[in-house]
CSV table of N, CA and C in Angstrom, one decimal:
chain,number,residue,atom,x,y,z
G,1,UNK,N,14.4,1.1,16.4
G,1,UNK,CA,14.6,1.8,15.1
G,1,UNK,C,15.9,2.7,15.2
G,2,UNK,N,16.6,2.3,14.0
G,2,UNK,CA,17.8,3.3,13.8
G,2,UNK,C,18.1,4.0,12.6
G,3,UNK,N,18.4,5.7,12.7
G,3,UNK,CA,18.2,6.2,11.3
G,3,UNK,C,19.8,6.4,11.0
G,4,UNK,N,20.2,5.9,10.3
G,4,UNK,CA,21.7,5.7,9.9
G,4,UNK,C,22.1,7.5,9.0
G,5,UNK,N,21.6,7.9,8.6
G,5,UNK,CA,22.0,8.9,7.9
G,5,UNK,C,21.4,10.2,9.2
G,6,UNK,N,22.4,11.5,9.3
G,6,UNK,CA,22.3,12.6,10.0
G,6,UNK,C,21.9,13.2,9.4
G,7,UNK,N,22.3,13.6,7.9
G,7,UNK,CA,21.5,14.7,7.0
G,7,UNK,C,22.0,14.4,5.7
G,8,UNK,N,20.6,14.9,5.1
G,8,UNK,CA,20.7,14.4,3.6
G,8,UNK,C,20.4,16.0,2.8
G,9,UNK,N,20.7,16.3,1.6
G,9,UNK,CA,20.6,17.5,0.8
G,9,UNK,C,20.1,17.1,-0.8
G,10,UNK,N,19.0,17.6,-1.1
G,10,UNK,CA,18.3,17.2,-2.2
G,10,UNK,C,18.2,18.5,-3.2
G,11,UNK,N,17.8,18.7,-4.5
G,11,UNK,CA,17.6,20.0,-5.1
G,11,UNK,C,16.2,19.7,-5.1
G,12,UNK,N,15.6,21.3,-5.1
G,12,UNK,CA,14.1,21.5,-5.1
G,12,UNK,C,13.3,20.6,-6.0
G,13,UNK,N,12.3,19.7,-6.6
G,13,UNK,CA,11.5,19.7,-7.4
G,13,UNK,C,11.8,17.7,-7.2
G,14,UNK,N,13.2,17.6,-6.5
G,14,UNK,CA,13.6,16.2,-6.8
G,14,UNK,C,13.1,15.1,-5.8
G,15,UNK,N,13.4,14.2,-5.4
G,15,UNK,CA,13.2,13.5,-4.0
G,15,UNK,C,13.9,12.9,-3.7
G,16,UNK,N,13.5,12.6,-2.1
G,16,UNK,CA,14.7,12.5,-1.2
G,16,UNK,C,14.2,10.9,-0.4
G,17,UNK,N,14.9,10.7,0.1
G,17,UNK,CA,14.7,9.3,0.8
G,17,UNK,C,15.2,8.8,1.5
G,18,UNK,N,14.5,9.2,3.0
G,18,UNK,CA,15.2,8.8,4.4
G,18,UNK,C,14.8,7.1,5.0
G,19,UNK,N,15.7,7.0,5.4
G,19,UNK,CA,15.7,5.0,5.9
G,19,UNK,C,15.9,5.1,7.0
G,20,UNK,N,15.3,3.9,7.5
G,20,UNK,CA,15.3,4.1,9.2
G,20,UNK,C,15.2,1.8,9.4
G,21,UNK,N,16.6,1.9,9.9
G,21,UNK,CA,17.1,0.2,10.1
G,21,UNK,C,16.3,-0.2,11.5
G,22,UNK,N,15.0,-1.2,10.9
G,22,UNK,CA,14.3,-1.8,12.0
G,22,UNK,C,15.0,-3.6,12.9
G,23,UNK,N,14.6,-3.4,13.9
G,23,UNK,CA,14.8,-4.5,14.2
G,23,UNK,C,14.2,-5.0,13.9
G,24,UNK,N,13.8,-7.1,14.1
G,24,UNK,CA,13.1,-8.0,13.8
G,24,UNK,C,12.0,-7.5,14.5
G,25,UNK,N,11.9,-7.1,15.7
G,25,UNK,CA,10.5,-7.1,16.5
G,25,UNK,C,9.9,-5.7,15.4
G,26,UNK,N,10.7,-4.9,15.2
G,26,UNK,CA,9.7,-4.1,14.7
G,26,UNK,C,9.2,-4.0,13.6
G,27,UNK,N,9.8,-5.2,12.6
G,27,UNK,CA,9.1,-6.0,11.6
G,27,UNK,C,7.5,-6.2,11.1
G,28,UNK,N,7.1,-6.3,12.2
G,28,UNK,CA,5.7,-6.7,12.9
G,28,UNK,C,4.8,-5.5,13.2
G,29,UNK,N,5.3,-4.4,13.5
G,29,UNK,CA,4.8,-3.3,13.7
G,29,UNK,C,4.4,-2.1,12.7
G,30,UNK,N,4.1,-1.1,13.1
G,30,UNK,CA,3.8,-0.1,12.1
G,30,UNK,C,4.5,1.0,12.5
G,31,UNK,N,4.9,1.6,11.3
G,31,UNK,CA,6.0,2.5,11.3
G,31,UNK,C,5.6,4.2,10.6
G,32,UNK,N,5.7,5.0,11.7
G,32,UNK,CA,5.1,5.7,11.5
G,32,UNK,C,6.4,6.8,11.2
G,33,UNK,N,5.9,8.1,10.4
G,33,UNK,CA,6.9,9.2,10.4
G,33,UNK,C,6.3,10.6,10.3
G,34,UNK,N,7.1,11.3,11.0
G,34,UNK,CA,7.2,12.4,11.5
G,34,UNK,C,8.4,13.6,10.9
G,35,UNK,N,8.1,15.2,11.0
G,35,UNK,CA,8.9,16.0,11.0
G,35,UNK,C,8.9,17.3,12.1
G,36,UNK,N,9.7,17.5,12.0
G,36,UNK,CA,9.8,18.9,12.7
G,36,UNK,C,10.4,20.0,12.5
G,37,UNK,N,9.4,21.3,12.1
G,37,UNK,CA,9.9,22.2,11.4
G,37,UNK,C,10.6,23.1,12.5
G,38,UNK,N,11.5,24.3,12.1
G,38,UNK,CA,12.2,24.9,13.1
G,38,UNK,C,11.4,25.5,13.7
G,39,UNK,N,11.1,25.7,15.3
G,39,UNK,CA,10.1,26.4,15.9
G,39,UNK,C,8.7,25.7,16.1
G,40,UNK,N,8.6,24.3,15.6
G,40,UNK,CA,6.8,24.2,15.3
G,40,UNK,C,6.8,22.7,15.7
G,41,UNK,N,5.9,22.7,16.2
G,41,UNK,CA,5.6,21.4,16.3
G,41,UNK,C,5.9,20.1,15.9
G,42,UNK,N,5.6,18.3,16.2
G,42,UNK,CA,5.6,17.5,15.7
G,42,UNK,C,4.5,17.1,14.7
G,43,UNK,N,5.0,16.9,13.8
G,43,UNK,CA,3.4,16.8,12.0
G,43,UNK,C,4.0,15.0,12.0
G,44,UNK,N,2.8,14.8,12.2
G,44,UNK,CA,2.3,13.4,11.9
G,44,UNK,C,2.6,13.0,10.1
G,45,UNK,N,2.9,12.5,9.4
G,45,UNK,CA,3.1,12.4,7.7
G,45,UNK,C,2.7,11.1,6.7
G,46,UNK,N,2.8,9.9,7.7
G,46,UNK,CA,1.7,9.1,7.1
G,46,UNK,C,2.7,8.0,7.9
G,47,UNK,N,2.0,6.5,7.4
G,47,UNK,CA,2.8,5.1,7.9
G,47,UNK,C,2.7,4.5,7.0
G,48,UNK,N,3.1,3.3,7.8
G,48,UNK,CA,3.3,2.4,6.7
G,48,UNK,C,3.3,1.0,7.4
G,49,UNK,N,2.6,0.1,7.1
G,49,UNK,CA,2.6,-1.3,7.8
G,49,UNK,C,2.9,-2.6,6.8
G,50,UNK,N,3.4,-4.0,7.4
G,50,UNK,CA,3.6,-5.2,6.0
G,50,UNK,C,2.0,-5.9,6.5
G,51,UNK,N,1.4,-5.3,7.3
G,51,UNK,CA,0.1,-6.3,6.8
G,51,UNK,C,-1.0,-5.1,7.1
G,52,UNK,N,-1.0,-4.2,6.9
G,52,UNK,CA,-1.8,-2.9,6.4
G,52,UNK,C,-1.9,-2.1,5.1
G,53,UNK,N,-2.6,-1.8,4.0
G,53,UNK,CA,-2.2,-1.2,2.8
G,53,UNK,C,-1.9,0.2,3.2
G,54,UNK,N,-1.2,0.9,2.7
G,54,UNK,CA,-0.8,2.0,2.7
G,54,UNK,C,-1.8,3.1,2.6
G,55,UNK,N,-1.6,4.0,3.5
G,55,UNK,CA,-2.9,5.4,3.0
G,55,UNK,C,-2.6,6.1,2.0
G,56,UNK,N,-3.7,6.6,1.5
G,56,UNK,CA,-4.1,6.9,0.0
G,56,UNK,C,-3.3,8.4,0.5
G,57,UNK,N,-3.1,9.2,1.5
G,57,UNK,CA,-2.5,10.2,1.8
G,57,UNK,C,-3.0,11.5,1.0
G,58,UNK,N,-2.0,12.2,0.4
G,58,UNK,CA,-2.5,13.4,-1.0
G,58,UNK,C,-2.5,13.2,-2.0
G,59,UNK,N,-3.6,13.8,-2.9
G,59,UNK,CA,-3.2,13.4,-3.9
G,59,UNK,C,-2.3,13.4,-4.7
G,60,UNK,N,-1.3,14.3,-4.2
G,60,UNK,CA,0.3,14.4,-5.0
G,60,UNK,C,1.3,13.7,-4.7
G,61,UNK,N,0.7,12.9,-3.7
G,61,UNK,CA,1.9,11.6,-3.3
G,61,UNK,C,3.0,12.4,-2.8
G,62,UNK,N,2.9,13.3,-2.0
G,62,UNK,CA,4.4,13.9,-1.2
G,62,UNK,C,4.8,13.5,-0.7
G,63,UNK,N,4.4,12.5,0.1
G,63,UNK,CA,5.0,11.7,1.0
G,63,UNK,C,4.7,9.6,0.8
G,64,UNK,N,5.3,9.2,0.6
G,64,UNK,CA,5.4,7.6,0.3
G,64,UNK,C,6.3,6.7,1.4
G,65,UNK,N,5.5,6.1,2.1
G,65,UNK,CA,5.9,5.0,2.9
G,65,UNK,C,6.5,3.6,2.7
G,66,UNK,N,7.5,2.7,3.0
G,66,UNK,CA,7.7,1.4,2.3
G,66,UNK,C,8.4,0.9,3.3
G,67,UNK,N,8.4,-0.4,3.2
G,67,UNK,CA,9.3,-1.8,3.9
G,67,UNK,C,9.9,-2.0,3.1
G,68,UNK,N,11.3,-2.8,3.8
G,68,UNK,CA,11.6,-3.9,3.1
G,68,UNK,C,11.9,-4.9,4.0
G,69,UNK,N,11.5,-5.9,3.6
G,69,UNK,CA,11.8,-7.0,5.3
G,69,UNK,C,13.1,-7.4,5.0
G,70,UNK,N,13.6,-7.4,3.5
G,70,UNK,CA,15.1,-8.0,3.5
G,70,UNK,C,15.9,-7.6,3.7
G,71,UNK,N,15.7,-6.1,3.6
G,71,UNK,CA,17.0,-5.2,4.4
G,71,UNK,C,16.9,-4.8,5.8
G,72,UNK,N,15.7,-5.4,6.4
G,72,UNK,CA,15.2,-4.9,7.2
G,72,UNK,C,15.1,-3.0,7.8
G,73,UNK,N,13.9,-2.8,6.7
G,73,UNK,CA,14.4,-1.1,6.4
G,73,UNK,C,13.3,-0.3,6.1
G,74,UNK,N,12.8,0.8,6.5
G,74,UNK,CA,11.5,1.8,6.3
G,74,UNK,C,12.1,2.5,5.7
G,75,UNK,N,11.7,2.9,4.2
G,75,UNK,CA,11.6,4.2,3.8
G,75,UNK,C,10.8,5.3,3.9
G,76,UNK,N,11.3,6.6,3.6
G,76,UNK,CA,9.8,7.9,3.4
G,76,UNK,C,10.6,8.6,2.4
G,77,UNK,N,9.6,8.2,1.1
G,77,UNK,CA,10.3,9.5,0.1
G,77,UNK,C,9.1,10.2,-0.1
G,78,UNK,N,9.9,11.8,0.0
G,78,UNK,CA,9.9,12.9,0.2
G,78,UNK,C,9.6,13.3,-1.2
G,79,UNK,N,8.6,13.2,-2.2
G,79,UNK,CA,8.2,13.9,-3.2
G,79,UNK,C,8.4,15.2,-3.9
G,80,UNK,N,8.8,15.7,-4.6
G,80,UNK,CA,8.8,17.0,-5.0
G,80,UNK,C,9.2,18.2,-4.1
G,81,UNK,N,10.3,18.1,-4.0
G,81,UNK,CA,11.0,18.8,-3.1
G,81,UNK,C,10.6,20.6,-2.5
G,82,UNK,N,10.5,21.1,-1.9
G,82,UNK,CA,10.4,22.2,-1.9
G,82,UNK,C,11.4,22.6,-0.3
G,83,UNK,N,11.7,24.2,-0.2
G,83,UNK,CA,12.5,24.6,0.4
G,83,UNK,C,11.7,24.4,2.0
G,84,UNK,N,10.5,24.1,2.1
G,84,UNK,CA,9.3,24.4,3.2
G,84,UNK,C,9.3,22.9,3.9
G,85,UNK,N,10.2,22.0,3.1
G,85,UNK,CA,10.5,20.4,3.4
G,85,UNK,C,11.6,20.5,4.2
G,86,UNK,N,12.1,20.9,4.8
G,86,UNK,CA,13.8,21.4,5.3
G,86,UNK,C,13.0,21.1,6.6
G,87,UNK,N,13.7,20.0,7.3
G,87,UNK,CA,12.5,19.6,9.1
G,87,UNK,C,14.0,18.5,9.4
G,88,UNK,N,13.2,17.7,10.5
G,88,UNK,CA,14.5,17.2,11.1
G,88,UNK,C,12.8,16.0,10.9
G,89,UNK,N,13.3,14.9,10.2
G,89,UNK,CA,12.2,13.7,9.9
G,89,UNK,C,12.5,12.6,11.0
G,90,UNK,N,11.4,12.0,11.3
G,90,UNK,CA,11.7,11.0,12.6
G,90,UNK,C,11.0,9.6,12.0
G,91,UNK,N,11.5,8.7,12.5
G,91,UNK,CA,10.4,7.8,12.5
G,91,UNK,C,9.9,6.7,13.4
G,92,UNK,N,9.2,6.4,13.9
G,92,UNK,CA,8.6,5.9,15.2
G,92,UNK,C,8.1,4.3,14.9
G,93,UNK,N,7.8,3.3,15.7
G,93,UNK,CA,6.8,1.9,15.6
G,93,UNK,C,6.3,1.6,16.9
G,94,UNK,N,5.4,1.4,16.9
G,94,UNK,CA,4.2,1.1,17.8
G,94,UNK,C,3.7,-0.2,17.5
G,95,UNK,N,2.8,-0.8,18.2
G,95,UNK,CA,2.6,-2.0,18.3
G,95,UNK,C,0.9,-2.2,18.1
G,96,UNK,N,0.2,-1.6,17.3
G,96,UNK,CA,-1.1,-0.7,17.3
G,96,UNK,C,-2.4,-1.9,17.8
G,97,UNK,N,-1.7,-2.8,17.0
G,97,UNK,CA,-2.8,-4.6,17.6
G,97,UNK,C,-2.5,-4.5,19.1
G,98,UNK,N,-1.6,-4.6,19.8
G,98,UNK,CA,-1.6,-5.1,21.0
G,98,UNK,C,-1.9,-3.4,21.9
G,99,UNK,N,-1.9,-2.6,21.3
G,99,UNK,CA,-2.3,-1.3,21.8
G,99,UNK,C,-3.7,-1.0,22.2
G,100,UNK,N,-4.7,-1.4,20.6
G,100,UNK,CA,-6.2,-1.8,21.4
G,100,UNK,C,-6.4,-2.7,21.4
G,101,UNK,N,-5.8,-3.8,21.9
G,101,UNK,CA,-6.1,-4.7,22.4
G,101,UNK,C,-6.5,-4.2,24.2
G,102,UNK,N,-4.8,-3.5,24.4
G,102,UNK,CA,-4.7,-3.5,25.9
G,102,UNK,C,-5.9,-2.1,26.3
G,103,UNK,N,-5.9,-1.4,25.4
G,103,UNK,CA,-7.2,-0.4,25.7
G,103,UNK,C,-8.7,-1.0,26.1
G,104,UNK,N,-8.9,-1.9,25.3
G,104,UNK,CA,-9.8,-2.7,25.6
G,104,UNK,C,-10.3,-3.0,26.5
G,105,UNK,N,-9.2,-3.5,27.2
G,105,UNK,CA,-9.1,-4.2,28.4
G,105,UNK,C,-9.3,-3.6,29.6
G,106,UNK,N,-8.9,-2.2,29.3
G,106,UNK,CA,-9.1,-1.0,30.8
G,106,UNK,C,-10.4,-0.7,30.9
């Protein structure tokens, strides 16, 4: 996974939308995303898979997950902006089938 953009600037209330360029292999996988506020921890924020439905997440939809296989591309838009949204966003893929599978197995 590669996130082509360093930093993005949005006005409060609007949304934002970070992309993160998958390879083929990670096509197949699920793509998770993350942020990090200054000082605090890593916050888990939702995923997103092409043969998983999407979690129902909050009800305000603050955060939205998506593919595209033809751009080969993960979005996360960032809902309703607020100043408390200012984090350094990541996004990760895992291989979650062959993960318990291999747990399984131990």
């Amino acid at each position: 996974l590669e996130q082509p953009e360093i930093s993005i600037s949005r006005a409060r209330g609007k949304s934002a939308r970070i992309s993160c360029k998958m390879s083929n292999e990670a096509m197949n996988t699920v793509v998770h995303w993350y942020r990090q506020k200054p000082d605090q921890g890593i916050e888990h924020l939702t995923y997103v898979s092409t043969s998983l439905p999407n979690p129902s997440g909050t009800g305000s939809k603050k955060f939205e997950a998506s593919t595209n296989a033809q751009t080969s591309t993960a979005t996360l838009t960032i809902n309703f902006l607020e100043e408390t949204d200012e984090a350094v966003y990541y996004c990760a893929c895992w291989d979650w089938i062959h993960s318990i599978r291999d747990a399984r197995r131990s």
